[in-house]
Structures are given as C-alpha cells and as structure tokens.
Coordinates of C-alpha atoms and ligand atoms in Angstrom, one line a residue:
M1 CA 89.8 138.3 69.3
L2 CA 91.7 135.8 72.5
I3 CA 94.1 135.0 70.1
E4 CA 95.3 138.2 69.5
T5 CA 94.7 138.9 72.8
I6 CA 97.5 136.7 73.7
D7 CA 99.9 138.0 71.0
S8 CA 99.3 141.4 72.6
W9 CA 101.4 140.2 75.7
S10 CA 104.2 139.9 73.6
R11 CA 104.3 144.1 73.0
K12 CA 103.4 144.7 76.6
G13 CA 105.7 142.5 78.3
M14 CA 107.8 140.6 75.2
N15 CA 110.3 138.7 78.1
H16 CA 107.6 137.8 81.0
V17 CA 107.4 133.9 81.3
A18 CA 104.4 132.2 79.7
H19 CA 104.7 129.4 80.8
Q20 CA 107.4 127.0 82.3
Y21 CA 108.1 123.4 82.6
R22 CA 110.2 122.4 85.3
D23 CA 113.8 124.5 84.3
H24 CA 112.3 124.8 80.8
I25 CA 110.6 128.3 80.3
I26 CA 108.7 130.8 77.4
T27 CA 108.5 134.7 76.6
Y28 CA 105.4 135.8 75.9
G29 CA 107.7 137.1 72.4
A30 CA 109.4 133.8 71.8
L31 CA 105.6 132.4 72.2
K32 CA 104.3 134.6 69.7
E33 CA 107.5 134.3 67.2
H34 CA 107.4 130.6 67.2
S35 CA 103.3 130.4 67.3
D36 CA 103.4 133.1 64.5
A37 CA 106.4 131.0 62.2
L38 CA 104.6 126.8 62.8
A39 CA 101.1 128.4 62.1
A40 CA 102.2 130.0 58.7
W41 CA 104.6 126.8 58.3
I42 CA 101.1 124.4 58.5
S43 CA 99.4 127.3 56.4
Q44 CA 101.2 126.6 53.6
Y45 CA 101.5 122.6 54.2
Y46 CA 97.5 122.9 54.2
R47 CA 97.5 124.7 51.5
E48 CA 100.0 122.5 49.3
H49 CA 98.2 119.1 50.4
D50 CA 94.5 120.4 49.8
I51 CA 93.5 120.1 53.1
L52 CA 90.6 121.9 53.9
R53 CA 90.7 124.5 56.8
Q54 CA 89.3 123.5 60.4
T55 CA 91.1 119.8 59.7
P56 CA 92.2 119.2 63.3
V57 CA 95.8 119.0 64.4
I58 CA 97.4 116.5 66.9
V59 CA 99.6 117.8 69.1
Y60 CA 100.9 115.0 71.4
G61 CA 103.4 115.0 74.4
H62 CA 103.3 116.5 78.1
K63 CA 103.5 119.7 79.6
E64 CA 106.5 120.8 76.7
N65 CA 106.6 124.9 75.4
E66 CA 106.8 123.5 71.8
M67 CA 102.7 122.2 73.0
L68 CA 101.6 125.6 73.9
V69 CA 103.5 126.9 70.5
S70 CA 101.6 124.2 68.8
F71 CA 98.3 124.6 70.4
L72 CA 98.8 128.4 69.1
A73 CA 100.0 127.8 65.4
A74 CA 97.1 125.7 64.8
V75 CA 94.7 128.3 65.7
K76 CA 96.5 130.8 63.8
S77 CA 96.1 128.7 60.9
G78 CA 92.0 128.3 61.1
N79 CA 92.7 124.9 62.7
P80 CA 91.5 123.6 65.7
Y81 CA 94.1 121.5 67.8
I82 CA 93.3 118.2 69.4
P83 CA 95.7 117.8 72.9
V84 CA 97.0 113.9 73.4
D85 CA 98.6 113.8 76.2
T86 CA 101.3 110.8 76.4
S87 CA 99.5 108.7 78.7
V88 CA 97.3 108.3 75.8
P89 CA 98.9 104.2 74.1
G90 CA 99.2 104.5 71.2
D91 CA 96.2 101.9 70.1
R92 CA 93.9 105.4 71.2
L93 CA 95.8 107.7 69.8
Q94 CA 95.1 105.1 66.5
Q95 CA 91.2 105.7 67.4
I96 CA 91.9 109.6 67.7
I97 CA 93.2 109.7 64.5
R98 CA 91.0 107.6 62.8
S99 CA 87.6 109.6 64.3
S100 CA 89.3 113.0 64.1
Q101 CA 90.1 112.0 60.3
A102 CA 93.5 114.6 61.3
K103 CA 95.9 115.3 59.1
L104 CA 99.3 116.3 60.7
I105 CA 100.5 115.9 64.4
L106 CA 103.1 117.6 65.7
S107 CA 105.1 116.4 68.7
P108 CA 107.9 117.6 70.9
Q109 CA 108.5 113.7 71.9
T110 CA 108.9 110.3 69.7
V111 CA 105.3 109.6 68.8
P112 CA 104.2 105.6 69.5
G113 CA 102.2 103.0 67.9
E114 CA 101.8 102.2 64.1
I115 CA 100.8 105.6 62.6
F116 CA 102.6 105.1 59.6
N117 CA 100.0 103.6 57.9
F118 CA 97.6 106.8 58.0
D119 CA 97.4 109.2 55.3
L120 CA 99.3 112.0 57.5
K121 CA 102.3 114.0 58.6
I122 CA 103.9 113.3 61.4
I123 CA 106.4 116.3 62.6
E124 CA 108.5 114.5 65.8
N125 CA 110.8 115.4 68.3
M126 CA 109.9 119.0 68.1
E127 CA 112.4 121.3 69.7
L128 CA 112.0 125.2 69.9
N129 CA 116.1 125.3 69.6
S130 CA 116.4 123.8 66.8
P131 CA 113.1 123.9 64.6
E132 CA 114.2 122.4 61.6
V133 CA 110.5 121.9 60.2
Y134 CA 108.7 125.8 60.1
A135 CA 113.6 127.4 60.7
D136 CA 112.4 128.9 57.1
F137 CA 109.1 130.8 58.3
L138 CA 111.0 132.9 61.7
G139 CA 109.6 136.1 61.2
Q140 CA 106.2 135.6 59.0
T141 CA 103.4 136.5 60.5
V142 CA 99.9 134.8 60.0
P143 CA 97.2 137.6 58.6
S144 CA 94.7 137.3 61.7
E145 CA 91.6 136.6 58.7
I146 CA 93.2 133.3 58.8
F147 CA 92.9 132.6 62.6
V148 CA 89.9 130.4 64.4
Q149 CA 86.9 132.8 63.8
S150 CA 84.2 133.3 66.6
E151 CA 81.9 130.5 65.5
E152 CA 84.8 128.0 64.0
V153 CA 86.4 125.2 66.5
Y154 CA 89.0 126.4 68.4
Y155 CA 90.0 123.0 70.4
I156 CA 88.4 119.3 70.6
I157 CA 89.4 117.3 73.5
Y158 CA 88.8 113.7 73.2
T159 CA 86.3 112.0 76.5
S160 CA 86.3 108.5 77.3
G161 CA 83.7 106.9 75.5
S162 CA 80.4 104.1 76.8
T163 CA 81.1 102.4 73.2
G164 CA 85.2 102.4 74.2
I165 CA 86.1 104.6 71.6
P166 CA 86.7 108.1 72.7
K167 CA 84.7 111.0 71.7
G168 CA 85.9 114.5 70.3
V169 CA 84.4 117.1 72.0
Q170 CA 84.1 120.3 69.8
I171 CA 84.7 124.0 71.6
P172 CA 84.3 126.7 69.5
L173 CA 86.3 129.7 69.8
K174 CA 83.3 131.2 71.2
A175 CA 82.6 129.1 73.6
L176 CA 85.9 129.5 75.5
E177 CA 86.1 133.1 75.5
S178 CA 82.3 133.4 77.0
F179 CA 84.4 131.0 80.4
L180 CA 87.2 133.1 80.3
K181 CA 85.1 136.4 80.1
W182 CA 83.7 135.0 83.4
V183 CA 86.3 133.6 85.1
N184 CA 88.4 136.7 84.2
S185 CA 85.6 138.6 85.9
A186 CA 84.4 136.7 88.6
Y187 CA 88.2 135.7 90.2
A188 CA 89.9 139.0 88.9
P189 CA 93.8 138.0 88.0
Q190 CA 95.8 140.7 87.7
E191 CA 97.3 141.3 84.2
Q192 CA 101.1 140.1 84.1
Q193 CA 101.1 139.5 87.5
E194 CA 99.6 136.0 88.2
V195 CA 101.0 132.4 87.9
F196 CA 98.5 129.9 87.9
L197 CA 99.0 126.2 89.1
N198 CA 98.5 124.0 86.3
Q199 CA 98.5 119.9 87.3
A200 CA 96.2 118.3 84.6
P201 CA 97.3 117.6 81.5
F202 CA 96.0 119.7 78.5
S203 CA 94.5 116.8 77.6
F204 CA 91.8 117.2 80.3
D205 CA 89.7 120.4 80.2
L206 CA 90.9 121.6 83.2
S207 CA 93.7 122.1 81.9
V208 CA 91.9 124.4 80.1
M209 CA 91.4 127.1 82.9
D210 CA 94.6 127.5 83.9
L211 CA 96.5 127.4 80.6
Y212 CA 94.1 130.1 78.9
M213 CA 93.3 132.2 82.4
A214 CA 97.1 132.5 82.3
L215 CA 97.5 133.9 78.5
S216 CA 94.3 135.7 78.6
T217 CA 95.9 138.0 81.2
G218 CA 99.6 138.2 80.5
G219 CA 99.6 136.0 83.5
T220 CA 103.1 132.8 83.9
L221 CA 101.5 129.4 83.4
W222 CA 103.2 126.9 85.9
S223 CA 103.4 123.4 84.9
I224 CA 104.1 120.3 87.0
D225 CA 104.3 116.8 85.3
K226 CA 103.5 113.8 86.4
T227 CA 106.9 112.2 87.6
Q228 CA 107.3 115.5 90.2
I229 CA 103.1 114.1 91.6
A230 CA 105.1 111.0 92.5
S231 CA 106.7 112.4 95.6
H232 CA 105.5 115.3 98.1
R233 CA 109.6 116.1 98.9
E234 CA 110.2 117.3 95.5
L235 CA 106.6 118.7 94.4
F236 CA 106.5 120.9 97.2
E237 CA 110.4 121.7 96.6
S238 CA 109.4 123.1 93.6
L239 CA 105.8 124.6 94.7
A240 CA 107.8 126.6 97.2
N241 CA 109.7 128.4 94.7
S242 CA 106.7 128.8 92.4
R243 CA 104.9 132.2 93.0
V244 CA 101.8 130.5 92.0
S245 CA 99.0 132.4 93.6
F246 CA 95.7 131.0 91.3
W247 CA 95.9 126.9 92.3
V248 CA 93.9 124.6 89.4
S249 CA 93.4 121.2 90.6
T250 CA 91.4 118.6 91.0
P251 CA 90.3 118.4 94.9
S252 CA 91.9 114.6 94.7
F253 CA 95.3 116.2 94.6
A254 CA 94.7 118.7 96.8
D255 CA 93.6 115.6 99.5
F256 CA 97.1 113.9 97.7
C257 CA 99.0 117.7 99.2
L258 CA 97.1 117.6 102.4
L259 CA 98.0 114.3 103.4
D260 CA 101.8 116.4 104.5
R261 CA 101.6 118.8 107.1
K262 CA 103.8 120.9 105.0
F263 CA 101.2 121.7 103.0
E264 CA 100.4 125.3 104.5
Q265 CA 100.1 129.0 103.5
S266 CA 104.1 129.2 104.2
L267 CA 104.9 127.2 101.3
L268 CA 102.5 129.4 99.0
P269 CA 102.8 132.9 100.4
N270 CA 101.5 134.1 97.1
L271 CA 98.1 132.0 97.1
K272 CA 94.8 133.9 96.3
R273 CA 92.6 131.4 95.2
F274 CA 92.3 127.6 95.1
L275 CA 89.9 126.8 91.7
F276 CA 88.6 123.5 91.6
C277 CA 86.5 121.6 88.8
G278 CA 85.9 118.3 88.3
E279 CA 84.8 116.2 90.7
V280 CA 83.5 116.2 93.9
L281 CA 84.9 118.6 97.0
T282 CA 84.4 117.0 99.6
H283 CA 83.7 119.4 102.8
D284 CA 86.9 117.9 104.6
C285 CA 89.3 119.0 101.8
A286 CA 87.5 122.6 101.6
S287 CA 87.8 123.1 105.9
K288 CA 91.4 121.7 105.7
L289 CA 92.5 124.3 103.2
K290 CA 91.1 126.7 104.5
S291 CA 92.2 126.0 108.0
R292 CA 95.5 125.7 106.2
F293 CA 95.5 128.6 103.6
P294 CA 93.3 131.3 105.7
Q295 CA 94.6 134.2 103.0
A296 CA 93.2 131.6 99.8
V297 CA 89.4 131.9 98.8
V298 CA 88.1 127.9 97.9
E299 CA 86.4 127.9 94.8
N300 CA 84.3 124.7 94.2
L301 CA 83.3 124.7 89.7
Y302 CA 80.7 122.3 88.2
G303 CA 80.5 121.2 84.4
P304 CA 81.5 118.9 81.9
T305 CA 84.1 119.2 78.6
E306 CA 80.7 119.4 76.9
A307 CA 80.6 122.9 78.4
T308 CA 83.8 124.6 78.2
V309 CA 84.7 123.3 81.9
A310 CA 82.0 124.6 84.1
A311 CA 79.1 126.3 84.4
T312 CA 78.6 126.8 87.8
T313 CA 81.0 128.2 90.7
I314 CA 80.5 128.8 94.7
S315 CA 83.2 130.3 96.7
I316 CA 83.5 128.1 100.1
T317 CA 82.9 130.4 102.9
S318 CA 82.7 129.8 106.2
D319 CA 78.9 130.2 106.3
I320 CA 78.5 127.5 103.3
L321 CA 80.9 124.9 105.2
E322 CA 78.5 125.4 108.2
Q323 CA 75.6 125.0 106.4
F324 CA 76.2 122.0 104.1
N325 CA 77.3 118.7 103.9
P326 CA 77.6 117.8 100.9
L327 CA 79.1 121.7 99.4
P328 CA 76.7 122.8 96.6
V329 CA 78.1 123.6 93.4
G330 CA 76.8 127.3 93.2
A331 CA 75.3 129.8 90.7
C332 CA 75.4 129.5 86.7
K333 CA 77.7 131.6 84.8
P334 CA 74.7 134.8 84.2
D335 CA 75.0 134.2 79.5
S336 CA 74.3 130.7 80.5
R337 CA 71.1 128.4 81.7
L338 CA 71.3 125.5 83.9
I339 CA 67.7 123.2 84.3
I340 CA 66.9 120.8 86.3
C341 CA 64.4 118.2 84.2
D342 CA 62.8 114.4 84.6
S343 CA 65.7 112.5 82.5
D344 CA 62.9 110.2 80.7
R345 CA 60.2 113.0 80.0
L346 CA 63.3 115.1 78.2
S347 CA 64.3 111.8 75.9
E348 CA 60.4 111.5 74.6
H349 CA 60.6 115.6 74.3
I350 CA 63.6 115.7 72.2
Q351 CA 63.2 112.7 70.2
A352 CA 59.5 113.8 69.3
C353 CA 61.1 117.3 68.4
C354 CA 64.1 115.3 66.1
G355 CA 66.3 117.4 68.7
M356 CA 64.6 120.6 68.0
L357 CA 62.0 121.3 70.9
T358 CA 59.9 124.9 70.7
A359 CA 61.0 126.5 74.2
A360 CA 63.4 125.5 77.2
P361 CA 62.5 122.2 78.5
D362 CA 60.6 121.5 81.5
M363 CA 62.3 122.7 84.5
L364 CA 61.6 120.4 88.1
E365 CA 60.7 122.8 91.3
D366 CA 63.3 123.6 93.2
G367 CA 64.6 120.6 95.8
E368 CA 63.4 118.0 93.2
R369 CA 66.1 115.9 91.8
G370 CA 66.4 115.4 88.0
E371 CA 69.0 115.2 85.2
I372 CA 71.5 118.7 85.1
V373 CA 71.3 120.1 81.4
I374 CA 72.9 123.4 80.7
A375 CA 72.2 125.3 78.3
G376 CA 74.1 128.6 76.8
P377 CA 77.2 130.0 74.6
N378 CA 79.9 128.4 76.4
V379 CA 77.9 124.4 75.3
S380 CA 79.8 122.3 72.4
I381 CA 78.7 122.2 68.6
G382 CA 78.8 118.1 69.4
Y383 CA 81.4 115.2 69.1
L384 CA 83.5 115.4 66.4
N385 CA 82.1 112.9 63.1
N386 CA 80.5 111.2 65.5
P387 CA 76.2 111.9 64.6
E388 CA 74.7 109.3 66.9
Q389 CA 76.0 110.5 69.9
T390 CA 75.4 114.2 69.3
K391 CA 71.8 113.5 68.7
R392 CA 71.9 111.7 71.9
A393 CA 73.7 114.4 74.1
F394 CA 73.0 117.8 72.1
F395 CA 69.6 119.1 71.9
S396 CA 68.3 123.1 71.4
W397 CA 65.5 125.1 70.7
E398 CA 65.2 129.2 70.0
E399 CA 63.5 131.7 72.1
E400 CA 62.7 135.4 71.5
G401 CA 65.4 135.5 68.9
V402 CA 68.2 133.6 71.0
F403 CA 69.4 130.0 69.9
W404 CA 70.4 128.0 72.8
Q405 CA 72.3 125.0 72.2
A406 CA 72.2 122.7 75.4
Y407 CA 73.9 119.3 77.0
R408 CA 72.4 116.3 78.7
T409 CA 74.9 116.2 81.3
G410 CA 74.4 112.2 82.1
D411 CA 74.3 114.1 86.4
A412 CA 71.9 114.1 89.0
G413 CA 71.4 117.5 90.5
A414 CA 68.6 119.6 92.3
W415 CA 68.2 123.6 92.5
K416 CA 67.5 124.4 96.6
D417 CA 67.5 127.9 97.5
G418 CA 69.4 129.6 94.2
L419 CA 72.4 126.9 94.8
L420 CA 73.2 123.9 92.6
F421 CA 73.4 120.7 94.8
F422 CA 75.9 117.4 92.4
Y423 CA 74.1 114.1 93.3
G424 CA 75.9 112.2 91.1
R425 CA 75.8 110.4 87.7
L426 CA 72.6 108.9 86.5
D427 CA 74.0 106.3 84.4
F428 CA 77.7 104.4 84.7
Q429 CA 80.1 107.7 84.1
V430 CA 82.6 108.1 87.2
K431 CA 85.4 110.6 88.2
L432 CA 88.7 108.9 89.8
H433 CA 91.3 111.2 90.9
G434 CA 89.8 113.7 88.8
Y435 CA 89.9 111.7 85.4
R436 CA 86.4 111.0 84.1
I437 CA 86.0 107.5 82.8
E438 CA 83.0 105.5 81.0
L439 CA 83.1 102.3 82.9
G440 CA 81.8 100.4 79.6
D441 CA 85.2 102.0 77.8
I442 CA 87.0 99.8 80.0
E443 CA 84.5 97.0 80.1
E444 CA 84.3 96.7 75.7
N445 CA 88.6 97.0 76.1
L446 CA 88.2 94.1 78.4
R447 CA 85.9 92.1 76.2
K448 CA 88.1 92.8 73.5
I449 CA 91.2 89.9 75.0
E450 CA 90.5 87.0 73.2
W451 CA 89.8 84.4 76.4
V452 CA 87.6 87.2 78.0
E453 CA 84.0 85.9 77.9
N454 CA 82.0 89.0 80.0
A455 CA 83.0 91.7 81.8
V456 CA 81.9 94.3 84.6
V457 CA 83.8 97.2 85.9
L458 CA 83.0 99.0 89.4
P459 CA 83.9 101.4 91.4
V460 CA 85.6 100.6 94.8
V461 CA 83.8 103.6 97.3
K462 CA 85.5 104.1 100.6
R463 CA 84.9 107.5 102.7
E464 CA 82.8 108.4 99.7
K465 CA 85.0 108.6 97.2
I466 CA 86.1 106.7 94.7
E467 CA 89.3 104.8 95.7
Y468 CA 90.2 102.6 92.5
L469 CA 88.5 100.5 90.4
Q470 CA 87.4 96.9 90.4
A471 CA 86.8 94.8 87.3
F472 CA 84.9 91.2 87.4
V473 CA 85.8 89.0 84.7
T474 CA 84.2 85.4 83.1
T475 CA 86.3 83.8 80.9
K476 CA 85.7 81.1 77.9
K477 CA 88.5 78.9 79.0
A478 CA 89.6 77.7 82.8
I479 CA 92.0 80.3 84.6
M480 CA 94.8 77.8 86.1
D481 CA 96.6 80.9 87.2
E482 CA 94.8 84.1 88.7
F483 CA 97.3 86.3 89.1
D484 CA 99.7 85.2 85.7
A485 CA 95.9 85.8 84.3
G486 CA 95.3 89.2 85.7
Q487 CA 98.9 90.2 84.8
E488 CA 98.5 89.5 81.3
M489 CA 95.0 91.1 81.1
R490 CA 97.0 94.5 82.5
Q491 CA 99.7 94.2 79.9
Q492 CA 96.6 93.6 77.0
L493 CA 94.8 96.0 78.3
K494 CA 97.9 98.9 78.3
Q495 CA 97.6 98.4 74.4
Y496 CA 94.7 100.3 74.5
L497 CA 94.1 102.7 78.0
P498 CA 95.9 105.3 79.7
E499 CA 97.4 103.8 83.5
Y500 CA 94.9 105.6 85.2
M501 CA 91.5 103.4 83.6
I502 CA 93.2 99.7 84.2
P503 CA 91.1 98.6 87.1
R504 CA 93.6 98.2 90.5
R505 CA 92.0 94.7 91.4
L506 CA 90.8 91.9 89.1
R507 CA 88.5 88.4 90.1
F508 CA 87.4 86.6 88.0
L509 CA 83.7 84.9 88.1
E510 CA 82.3 81.4 86.9
K511 CA 79.4 83.3 86.1
M512 CA 77.8 87.2 86.6
P513 CA 75.1 87.2 88.9
M514 CA 71.8 88.1 86.5
T515 CA 69.0 90.5 87.7
A516 CA 65.1 89.6 87.1
N517 CA 65.1 90.9 83.8
G518 CA 68.6 89.6 82.7
K519 CA 70.7 92.4 83.8
V520 CA 73.9 91.8 84.8
D521 CA 73.4 92.3 88.6
R522 CA 75.8 94.8 89.6
R523 CA 74.7 95.5 92.9
A524 CA 74.9 92.2 94.0
L525 CA 78.9 92.7 92.6
A526 CA 79.3 95.7 94.1
E527 CA 77.6 93.7 97.6
G528 CA 79.9 90.9 97.3
N529 CA 83.0 92.6 97.2
Ligands
AMP601 P1 84.6 115.9 82.4 O1 84.0 116.8 81.1 O2 86.1 115.4 82.4 O3 85.3 117.5 83.2 O4 83.9 115.4 83.3 C1 82.9 116.2 83.6 C2 81.9 115.5 84.9 O5 82.7 115.3 86.2 C3 80.8 116.0 85.0 O6 80.2 115.5 84.2 C4 80.1 115.8 86.7 O7 79.8 114.1 86.6 C5 82.3 115.7 87.3 N1 82.1 117.2 87.9 C6 82.2 118.3 88.0 N2 82.6 119.5 88.2 C7 82.0 118.6 89.4 C8 82.0 119.0 90.7 N3 82.2 120.0 91.0 N4 81.4 118.3 92.0 C9 81.2 117.1 91.4 N5 81.0 116.8 90.1 C10 82.0 117.2 89.2

C-alpha cells in the first residue's frame, strides 16, 4: 500500500515538491515518472541477467533527488534497496557488496574504490535531466503486483558490526508500514501541508522517519547536506527559507544549532514538532528547545534500526521536565511489546529453545533494570546473509496464534509507572553525534594495520555526553615519532571507516593494562585518561 500511496500524490498534486536539496527539487509527478521508468528498466535488466527477485540494489550518494528515485524504482521492481552514503569509504562499500551479493549499484555520483572486479552493474553519475540508462522506458509503468509485497524486504540498512564487518538489517514492507501508521497517527502531519527536515544521511535509519513520513503524507522532504552543517550562518540562512514544520534530527544536531542564539522560533515560524531519536535527549537540550520554541512539541523516540527506527515515544512536557532527569523515552507503540529481561537468563532460555520460545520471555519487575527486548511487527527479520549474528540477536515465540518476532537491543532499561527509562549499553556500542558505532569495529580495523599489535577504543564523556573517541594502541615496532605514526594510522583507517568513526585522539602504550581474569582493563584505560 505504501508505494501506491506515494504514487497517488502525483495525481493529487503533480507539481507539489516531494524533495528539495539545495536548489534541486523534484515534484511528485517527476518522482513517479522517473521511478516508474527506472523500475521498468531494472525489471528488464534483472530478467535478462537471470537475477532473482529480492536481490538488493545499492543506492550510493548523498541526498540527491536521484537517490529517492532509485529507492522507489528498486521497490517498484520488487527488490529492496541499500542506501549507502558517500561518507562510506570504498573499502566498506566493497564489504557491503560482498555481504549483500547485490548485482546493481545506482548512483548520482562516481562510485569509489576498486569495485570493478565484482560481478555487478554500476550505473554512475545518474542525472534526472539526461537519464540515459532508462530514457527509452519513460512513460512505462510497472504493474503493482511486481512491487515489494508486505512480507518482503523493502530496505536494508548496514550498521556498524562488532567484528569489523557491517551488518545488513533487513526491514520488510510490513514493518515500515506499521511504523508509519503509528507515527502518522501520533503526530498527525496534515496531508500535503508539511515540510520535514532531513538531517541524517539516508544510510542512517533516522532518515527513514522524515523520508517516509513526508512521502506517505504528500509532504515535502527538505534535506540539508553535510557541507551546510559546517557553519551556523549558512545553515540558518537556508533554514529560514525552508518552511520546516517537522524537525527530525539527532539531539546532537539540535545541540549544535542551540549554540547560536538565532536558533529560536522566529527562524522556523512554521515549526510544530521536534522528533528526536537515536541517542540520549538530555534534559538541558529539551528545556532549551522548549523555551526557545514555545509553540513546538519536543518528542523523544527510542529504538534501534532493527526495530524500524523507533518503538517508544514521549512528548517532553513541562511536567515531564520537572519530574525527570534523565528524561524517559516513553511508552511503546500499540501493536508492539517492550520487555525488560534478565540478560543472562534470557540467553540461556533462547539457547535451550534454539531461538523459538514457547511463550514471551520473563519480564523483570517495575523499576528493575535489565536488557530491553522489542517484539512486534516492526522488528526486522534478521541480518542479511548472516545467520550467526541473527541467531544471537533475534528470537521469536507464538502466543494465541500471534507470531512475535523479537530483538535483543543490548540496551539497559527499566519500566517505571508505564514509562521506559534508558540506562546506556550493556556492551561496547556507543552513539557519537547520533552515529551508532561498535567500538570493536574500529578496534578490528586498527588491528588490520600491519604494525599494530592491539587496540582498544573508548569514548571520552564530558557533561554526560560522548565528546569524542580515543584509541589506545600497542605496536609491534618501536614508534619514533608519535605524531607521524598517528597520521599514518588515521590515513590507513580512512580506507576502511567513515570519518565519524576515526578516533580523534590516539595514545601509544607499551602494553595494555589487564584485569585479573586476563581481559584488557578498559576501566583502567578510561580512568588513566
Ligand atoms: P541506531 O540503530 O543507529 O538507531 O541505534 C540504536 C541505538 O541508539 C539504541 O539501541 C540505543 O542504544 C540508542 N538510542 C536510540 N534512541 C535513543 C533515545 N531516545 N535515548 C537514548 N538512546 C537511544
């Protein structure tokens, strides 16, 4: 239904703007025309090359209109898409190609790295004004029976994996539709009226909220790109002309905007709601926003990519601000369940039942801290081509004829009087400026450098927030010049990791401190800072 709904806006308002990125706009009419034609081309290409339905299409770029066209073209031809932002280096893109076994890349840019050895077709520098590859298909449509169906995978988002290899979270159409039904009824955007801010890159699942809230309600997605974020002046000049009414971003981005006093109501007179997700919304950030934007509601949503953006929400009213610090993350979406479990007992239980429980797992008492488990139609079916990691994180049970798919978040939390509170991670995953990072991912990539012996990466926390990452490294050879060695290390890491994952500080150690049971003593490293 979602794809048909998006198409329907072209009949109701063919010239209404679907997406704006700097001066580039695409209307609902053009979005439909181009995605139909590209879908017809993909269908023919897949048929001619015996590529199976549901083989993912990688879409590489950064906010361009062509990305939206490619997303819709992929799903209209019955295949999921994998959004990959240009901040992802060539090496990581290769890992994604290998892991996803994609056979097609569509990009409005030049695709980096040595990917020409792969058995896949690359369409680079795509431009709506001269759509060479699908020009002959303009005017054609694909029958809706071909579109991605409810149980099929609609998109795949790659997240940081602790083994150094990213994991592809598969989201079926029904999960996305369940998420949209919930947020569109909770926040009531008016059809064809709203402008949604897009801050996050499309490869980060937060963007699913702004992209699809906009497209499902005939609204306009208004994107900012990474260069506009560099200065308040340029950012605010463009925001002032944006007519943004729904602000979707990480709290870190709001913190950055709040540094400038001009970030207040008169800059965004149409603003109705702030929708935050992806990391802790601090009390300080929420109270500043409420005093500078008295007409806007501040919402705190919580959830991982594996549960389709978010599973809980709460409006941060003055009452909530008065009562709670840290702030709660709210109540669960109606068709889902959020269960706080004893992590060790849950692991034993899942192992004993081989992932298929006979009933819901035991829930801890109100107020008791445990691992947050999310179950419901919004939960992913697992990681693409990765049964081991899937087995570790997902399980299911049946209850009164209803099948519950569940995901272990690895987050610590507790229910208190119907509100969920988030208490950080149970493992080595962190959030830095909204980006989800497995510290192990950076460590594995540091160890790939031939002269590195061991590496530990830790977050440096200031005023309850992670400010940057610091790497502690032991080496196989003597280091003559730490500055040069640090530069070389950064250069090498850049081949494998996006910029936001490169530790800001590096310290060379003669040996790693160890705990009594022989593990690297992370606490000693953190305290020795
Ligand atoms: P991602 O998959 O990138 O969305 O990251 C998911 C993780 O972000 C969750 O498992 C949490 O650790 C964290 N997270 C998401 N929303 C919130 C929130 N409102 N407050 C605190 N942490 C959050």
